[in-house]
mmCIF file of C-alpha atoms in Angstrom:
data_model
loop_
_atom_site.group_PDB
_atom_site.id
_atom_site.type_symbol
_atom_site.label_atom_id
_atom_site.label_comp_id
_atom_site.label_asym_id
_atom_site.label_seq_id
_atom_site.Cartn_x
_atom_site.Cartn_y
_atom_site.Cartn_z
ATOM 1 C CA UNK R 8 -15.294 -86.849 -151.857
ATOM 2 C CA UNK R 9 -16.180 -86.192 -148.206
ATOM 3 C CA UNK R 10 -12.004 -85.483 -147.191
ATOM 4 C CA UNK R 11 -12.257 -82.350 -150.058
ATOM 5 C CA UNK R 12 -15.608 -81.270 -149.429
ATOM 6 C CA UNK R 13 -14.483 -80.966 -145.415
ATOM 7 C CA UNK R 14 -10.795 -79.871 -146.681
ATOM 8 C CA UNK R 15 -12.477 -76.950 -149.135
ATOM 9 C CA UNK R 16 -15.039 -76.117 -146.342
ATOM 10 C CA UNK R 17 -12.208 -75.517 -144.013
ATOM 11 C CA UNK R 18 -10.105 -73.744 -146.220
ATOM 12 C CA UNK R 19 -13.130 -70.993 -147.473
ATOM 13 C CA UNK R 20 -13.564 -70.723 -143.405
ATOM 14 C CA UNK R 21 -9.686 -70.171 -143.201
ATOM 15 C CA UNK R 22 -10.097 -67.539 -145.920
ATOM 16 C CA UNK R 23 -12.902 -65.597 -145.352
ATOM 17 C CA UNK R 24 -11.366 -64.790 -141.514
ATOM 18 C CA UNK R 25 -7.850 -63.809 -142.606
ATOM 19 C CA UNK R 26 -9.444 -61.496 -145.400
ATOM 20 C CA UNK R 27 -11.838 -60.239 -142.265
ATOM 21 C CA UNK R 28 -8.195 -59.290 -139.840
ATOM 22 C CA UNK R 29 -6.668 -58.234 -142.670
ATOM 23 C CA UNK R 30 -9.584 -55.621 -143.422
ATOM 24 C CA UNK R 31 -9.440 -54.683 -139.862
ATOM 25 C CA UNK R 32 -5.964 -54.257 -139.414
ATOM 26 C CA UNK R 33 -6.188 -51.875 -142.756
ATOM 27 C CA UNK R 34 -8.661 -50.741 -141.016
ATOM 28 C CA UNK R 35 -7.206 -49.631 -137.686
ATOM 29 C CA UNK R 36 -3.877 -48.392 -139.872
ATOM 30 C CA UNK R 37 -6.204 -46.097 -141.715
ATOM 31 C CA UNK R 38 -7.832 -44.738 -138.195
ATOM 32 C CA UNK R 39 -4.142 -44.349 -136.954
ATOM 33 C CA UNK R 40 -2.369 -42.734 -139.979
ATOM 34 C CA UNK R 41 -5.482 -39.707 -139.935
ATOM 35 C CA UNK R 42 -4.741 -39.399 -136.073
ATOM 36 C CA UNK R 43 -1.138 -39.331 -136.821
ATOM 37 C CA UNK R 44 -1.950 -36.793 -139.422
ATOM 38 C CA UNK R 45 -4.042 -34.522 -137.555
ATOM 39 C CA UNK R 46 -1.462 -34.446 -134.608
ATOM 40 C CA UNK R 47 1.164 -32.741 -136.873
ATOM 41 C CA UNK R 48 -0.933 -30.763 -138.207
ATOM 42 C CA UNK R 49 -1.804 -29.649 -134.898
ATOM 43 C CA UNK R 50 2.305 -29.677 -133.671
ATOM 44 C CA UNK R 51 2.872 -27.133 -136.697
ATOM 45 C CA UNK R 52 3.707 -23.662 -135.155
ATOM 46 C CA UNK R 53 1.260 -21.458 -136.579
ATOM 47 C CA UNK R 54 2.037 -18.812 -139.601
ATOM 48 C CA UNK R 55 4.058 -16.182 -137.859
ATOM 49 C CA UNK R 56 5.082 -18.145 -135.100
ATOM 50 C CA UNK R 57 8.475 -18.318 -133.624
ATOM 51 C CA UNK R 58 9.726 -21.280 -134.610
#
């Protein structure tokens, strides 16, 4: 009973920090997709622009 008490604690431990990186990861993609958005939009030559 101790082995899958220890095993399960382990385990939820194991869990609970991958879901935390993988929320930060999302996380940082998110901040890096709106940077990479604003740059183009800020690349595009304006209306009227020679381009």
């Amino acid at each position: 009973m101790v082995t899958a008490t220890v095993t399960f604690a382990v385990g939820w431990v194991l869990k609970k920090m991958f879901e935390k990186s993988v929320a930060e990861a999302a996380e940082e993609g998110a901040k890096a997709g709106a940077a990479e958005a604003d740059a183009s939009a800020q690349d595009a030559s304006p209306p009227g622009g020679s381009a």
